[in-house]
JSON list of C-alpha atoms in Angstrom, two decimals:
[
{"chain": "K", "resi": 57, "resn": "UNK", "atom": "CA", "xyz": [116.68, 114.10, 100.56]},
{"chain": "K", "resi": 58, "resn": "UNK", "atom": "CA", "xyz": [116.14, 116.82, 98.02]},
{"chain": "K", "resi": 59, "resn": "UNK", "atom": "CA", "xyz": [112.76, 118.07, 96.85]},
{"chain": "K", "resi": 60, "resn": "UNK", "atom": "CA", "xyz": [113.31, 116.31, 93.51]},
{"chain": "K", "resi": 61, "resn": "UNK", "atom": "CA", "xyz": [113.91, 112.97, 95.25]},
{"chain": "K", "resi": 62, "resn": "UNK", "atom": "CA", "xyz": [110.77, 113.44, 97.33]},
{"chain": "K", "resi": 63, "resn": "UNK", "atom": "CA", "xyz": [108.76, 114.25, 94.21]},
{"chain": "K", "resi": 64, "resn": "UNK", "atom": "CA", "xyz": [110.03, 111.05, 92.59]},
{"chain": "K", "resi": 65, "resn": "UNK", "atom": "CA", "xyz": [108.83, 109.03, 95.60]},
{"chain": "K", "resi": 66, "resn": "UNK", "atom": "CA", "xyz": [105.34, 110.47, 95.25]},
{"chain": "K", "resi": 67, "resn": "UNK", "atom": "CA", "xyz": [105.38, 109.91, 91.48]},
{"chain": "K", "resi": 68, "resn": "UNK", "atom": "CA", "xyz": [106.28, 106.28, 92.13]},
{"chain": "K", "resi": 69, "resn": "UNK", "atom": "CA", "xyz": [103.41, 105.84, 94.56]},
{"chain": "K", "resi": 70, "resn": "UNK", "atom": "CA", "xyz": [100.89, 107.72, 92.40]},
{"chain": "K", "resi": 71, "resn": "UNK", "atom": "CA", "xyz": [101.02, 105.25, 89.50]},
{"chain": "K", "resi": 72, "resn": "UNK", "atom": "CA", "xyz": [99.15, 101.97, 90.01]},
{"chain": "K", "resi": 73, "resn": "UNK", "atom": "CA", "xyz": [101.73, 99.58, 88.54]},
{"chain": "K", "resi": 74, "resn": "UNK", "atom": "CA", "xyz": [104.67, 101.16, 90.35]},
{"chain": "K", "resi": 75, "resn": "UNK", "atom": "CA", "xyz": [102.71, 101.16, 93.60]},
{"chain": "K", "resi": 76, "resn": "UNK", "atom": "CA", "xyz": [101.94, 97.44, 93.17]},
{"chain": "K", "resi": 77, "resn": "UNK", "atom": "CA", "xyz": [105.62, 96.68, 92.47]},
{"chain": "K", "resi": 78, "resn": "UNK", "atom": "CA", "xyz": [106.73, 98.53, 95.59]},
{"chain": "K", "resi": 79, "resn": "UNK", "atom": "CA", "xyz": [104.06, 96.81, 97.72]},
{"chain": "K", "resi": 80, "resn": "UNK", "atom": "CA", "xyz": [105.08, 93.37, 96.39]},
{"chain": "K", "resi": 81, "resn": "UNK", "atom": "CA", "xyz": [108.73, 94.03, 97.20]},
{"chain": "K", "resi": 82, "resn": "UNK", "atom": "CA", "xyz": [107.88, 95.28, 100.69]},
{"chain": "K", "resi": 83, "resn": "UNK", "atom": "CA", "xyz": [105.69, 92.21, 101.31]},
{"chain": "K", "resi": 84, "resn": "UNK", "atom": "CA", "xyz": [108.61, 89.98, 100.24]},
{"chain": "K", "resi": 85, "resn": "UNK", "atom": "CA", "xyz": [110.78, 91.76, 102.82]},
{"chain": "K", "resi": 86, "resn": "UNK", "atom": "CA", "xyz": [108.17, 91.21, 105.53]},
{"chain": "K", "resi": 87, "resn": "UNK", "atom": "CA", "xyz": [107.88, 87.50, 104.72]},
{"chain": "K", "resi": 88, "resn": "UNK", "atom": "CA", "xyz": [111.65, 87.16, 105.05]},
{"chain": "K", "resi": 89, "resn": "UNK", "atom": "CA", "xyz": [111.64, 88.89, 108.41]},
{"chain": "K", "resi": 90, "resn": "UNK", "atom": "CA", "xyz": [108.67, 86.85, 109.66]},
{"chain": "K", "resi": 91, "resn": "UNK", "atom": "CA", "xyz": [110.37, 83.60, 108.67]},
{"chain": "K", "resi": 92, "resn": "UNK", "atom": "CA", "xyz": [113.75, 84.70, 110.07]},
{"chain": "K", "resi": 93, "resn": "UNK", "atom": "CA", "xyz": [115.44, 83.88, 106.78]},
{"chain": "K", "resi": 94, "resn": "UNK", "atom": "CA", "xyz": [119.11, 84.65, 107.19]},
{"chain": "K", "resi": 95, "resn": "UNK", "atom": "CA", "xyz": [119.89, 84.24, 103.49]},
{"chain": "K", "resi": 96, "resn": "UNK", "atom": "CA", "xyz": [116.75, 85.98, 102.23]},
{"chain": "K", "resi": 97, "resn": "UNK", "atom": "CA", "xyz": [117.06, 89.57, 101.10]},
{"chain": "K", "resi": 98, "resn": "UNK", "atom": "CA", "xyz": [113.40, 90.30, 100.35]},
{"chain": "K", "resi": 99, "resn": "UNK", "atom": "CA", "xyz": [114.08, 89.99, 96.65]},
{"chain": "K", "resi": 100, "resn": "UNK", "atom": "CA", "xyz": [111.71, 89.01, 93.88]},
{"chain": "K", "resi": 101, "resn": "UNK", "atom": "CA", "xyz": [112.77, 87.68, 90.50]},
{"chain": "K", "resi": 102, "resn": "UNK", "atom": "CA", "xyz": [111.73, 89.91, 87.60]},
{"chain": "K", "resi": 103, "resn": "UNK", "atom": "CA", "xyz": [109.96, 86.91, 86.04]},
{"chain": "K", "resi": 104, "resn": "UNK", "atom": "CA", "xyz": [107.56, 86.64, 89.01]},
{"chain": "K", "resi": 105, "resn": "UNK", "atom": "CA", "xyz": [106.64, 90.29, 89.46]},
{"chain": "K", "resi": 106, "resn": "UNK", "atom": "CA", "xyz": [104.16, 90.56, 86.54]},
{"chain": "K", "resi": 107, "resn": "UNK", "atom": "CA", "xyz": [102.16, 87.62, 87.90]},
{"chain": "K", "resi": 108, "resn": "UNK", "atom": "CA", "xyz": [102.16, 89.07, 91.43]},
{"chain": "K", "resi": 109, "resn": "UNK", "atom": "CA", "xyz": [100.88, 92.47, 90.30]},
{"chain": "K", "resi": 110, "resn": "UNK", "atom": "CA", "xyz": [98.63, 91.38, 87.42]},
{"chain": "K", "resi": 111, "resn": "UNK", "atom": "CA", "xyz": [100.47, 93.19, 84.64]},
{"chain": "K", "resi": 112, "resn": "UNK", "atom": "CA", "xyz": [102.29, 92.21, 81.45]},
{"chain": "K", "resi": 113, "resn": "UNK", "atom": "CA", "xyz": [106.01, 91.55, 81.40]},
{"chain": "K", "resi": 114, "resn": "UNK", "atom": "CA", "xyz": [106.71, 94.52, 79.10]},
{"chain": "K", "resi": 115, "resn": "UNK", "atom": "CA", "xyz": [104.65, 96.94, 81.19]},
{"chain": "K", "resi": 116, "resn": "UNK", "atom": "CA", "xyz": [106.26, 95.72, 84.40]},
{"chain": "K", "resi": 117, "resn": "UNK", "atom": "CA", "xyz": [109.74, 95.95, 82.92]},
{"chain": "K", "resi": 118, "resn": "UNK", "atom": "CA", "xyz": [109.22, 99.58, 81.94]},
{"chain": "K", "resi": 119, "resn": "UNK", "atom": "CA", "xyz": [108.12, 100.49, 85.48]},
{"chain": "K", "resi": 120, "resn": "UNK", "atom": "CA", "xyz": [110.94, 98.50, 87.10]},
{"chain": "K", "resi": 121, "resn": "UNK", "atom": "CA", "xyz": [113.44, 100.50, 85.04]},
{"chain": "K", "resi": 122, "resn": "UNK", "atom": "CA", "xyz": [111.87, 103.80, 86.10]},
{"chain": "K", "resi": 123, "resn": "UNK", "atom": "CA", "xyz": [111.88, 102.82, 89.79]},
{"chain": "K", "resi": 124, "resn": "UNK", "atom": "CA", "xyz": [115.50, 101.76, 89.48]},
{"chain": "K", "resi": 125, "resn": "UNK", "atom": "CA", "xyz": [116.45, 105.04, 87.76]},
{"chain": "K", "resi": 126, "resn": "UNK", "atom": "CA", "xyz": [114.84, 106.94, 90.63]},
{"chain": "K", "resi": 127, "resn": "UNK", "atom": "CA", "xyz": [116.85, 104.94, 93.20]},
{"chain": "K", "resi": 128, "resn": "UNK", "atom": "CA", "xyz": [113.74, 103.43, 94.79]},
{"chain": "K", "resi": 129, "resn": "UNK", "atom": "CA", "xyz": [114.57, 99.82, 93.95]},
{"chain": "K", "resi": 130, "resn": "UNK", "atom": "CA", "xyz": [117.77, 97.97, 93.16]},
{"chain": "K", "resi": 131, "resn": "UNK", "atom": "CA", "xyz": [118.56, 94.95, 91.03]},
{"chain": "K", "resi": 132, "resn": "UNK", "atom": "CA", "xyz": [121.00, 92.14, 91.56]},
{"chain": "K", "resi": 133, "resn": "UNK", "atom": "CA", "xyz": [121.87, 89.64, 88.87]},
{"chain": "K", "resi": 134, "resn": "UNK", "atom": "CA", "xyz": [122.27, 85.99, 89.76]},
{"chain": "K", "resi": 135, "resn": "UNK", "atom": "CA", "xyz": [122.95, 83.93, 86.67]},
{"chain": "K", "resi": 136, "resn": "UNK", "atom": "CA", "xyz": [120.15, 84.82, 84.26]},
{"chain": "K", "resi": 137, "resn": "UNK", "atom": "CA", "xyz": [117.85, 86.03, 87.02]},
{"chain": "K", "resi": 138, "resn": "UNK", "atom": "CA", "xyz": [117.34, 89.67, 87.88]},
{"chain": "K", "resi": 139, "resn": "UNK", "atom": "CA", "xyz": [116.37, 90.01, 91.53]},
{"chain": "K", "resi": 140, "resn": "UNK", "atom": "CA", "xyz": [114.69, 93.24, 92.63]},
{"chain": "K", "resi": 141, "resn": "UNK", "atom": "CA", "xyz": [114.45, 94.69, 96.14]},
{"chain": "K", "resi": 142, "resn": "UNK", "atom": "CA", "xyz": [113.79, 98.01, 97.84]},
{"chain": "K", "resi": 143, "resn": "UNK", "atom": "CA", "xyz": [116.73, 100.43, 97.84]},
{"chain": "K", "resi": 144, "resn": "UNK", "atom": "CA", "xyz": [115.18, 103.55, 99.36]},
{"chain": "K", "resi": 145, "resn": "UNK", "atom": "CA", "xyz": [114.37, 103.40, 103.07]},
{"chain": "K", "resi": 146, "resn": "UNK", "atom": "CA", "xyz": [112.11, 106.45, 102.84]},
{"chain": "K", "resi": 147, "resn": "UNK", "atom": "CA", "xyz": [109.61, 104.52, 100.69]},
{"chain": "K", "resi": 148, "resn": "UNK", "atom": "CA", "xyz": [109.30, 101.97, 103.51]},
{"chain": "K", "resi": 149, "resn": "UNK", "atom": "CA", "xyz": [108.50, 104.74, 105.98]},
{"chain": "K", "resi": 150, "resn": "UNK", "atom": "CA", "xyz": [105.94, 106.36, 103.66]},
{"chain": "K", "resi": 151, "resn": "UNK", "atom": "CA", "xyz": [104.03, 103.14, 103.14]},
{"chain": "K", "resi": 152, "resn": "UNK", "atom": "CA", "xyz": [104.12, 102.33, 106.83]},
{"chain": "K", "resi": 153, "resn": "UNK", "atom": "CA", "xyz": [102.48, 105.69, 107.57]},
{"chain": "K", "resi": 154, "resn": "UNK", "atom": "CA", "xyz": [99.89, 105.15, 104.82]},
{"chain": "K", "resi": 155, "resn": "UNK", "atom": "CA", "xyz": [98.90, 101.77, 106.24]},
{"chain": "K", "resi": 156, "resn": "UNK", "atom": "CA", "xyz": [98.29, 103.06, 109.79]}
]
């Protein structure tokens, strides 16, 4: 990873809303692994994220777009739903270290 990509990871974690989004997505992944869900991808629908993190839809949407631009999260469309999940494995490692 380049220095610029590393800087983007720290920018993502340094802002409260983006940090909450990343944590929510990582928790969704953990729940899938704990429940041995074979069809679960640790995704969260865009419509549920604001409620999970205590932010407005417009504020959340802006931060989701930024995280996606930085390659930290990815989106998959299923019908009208937009399902978000973690794209960048390095963010998983960083948060694991922080939680030790």
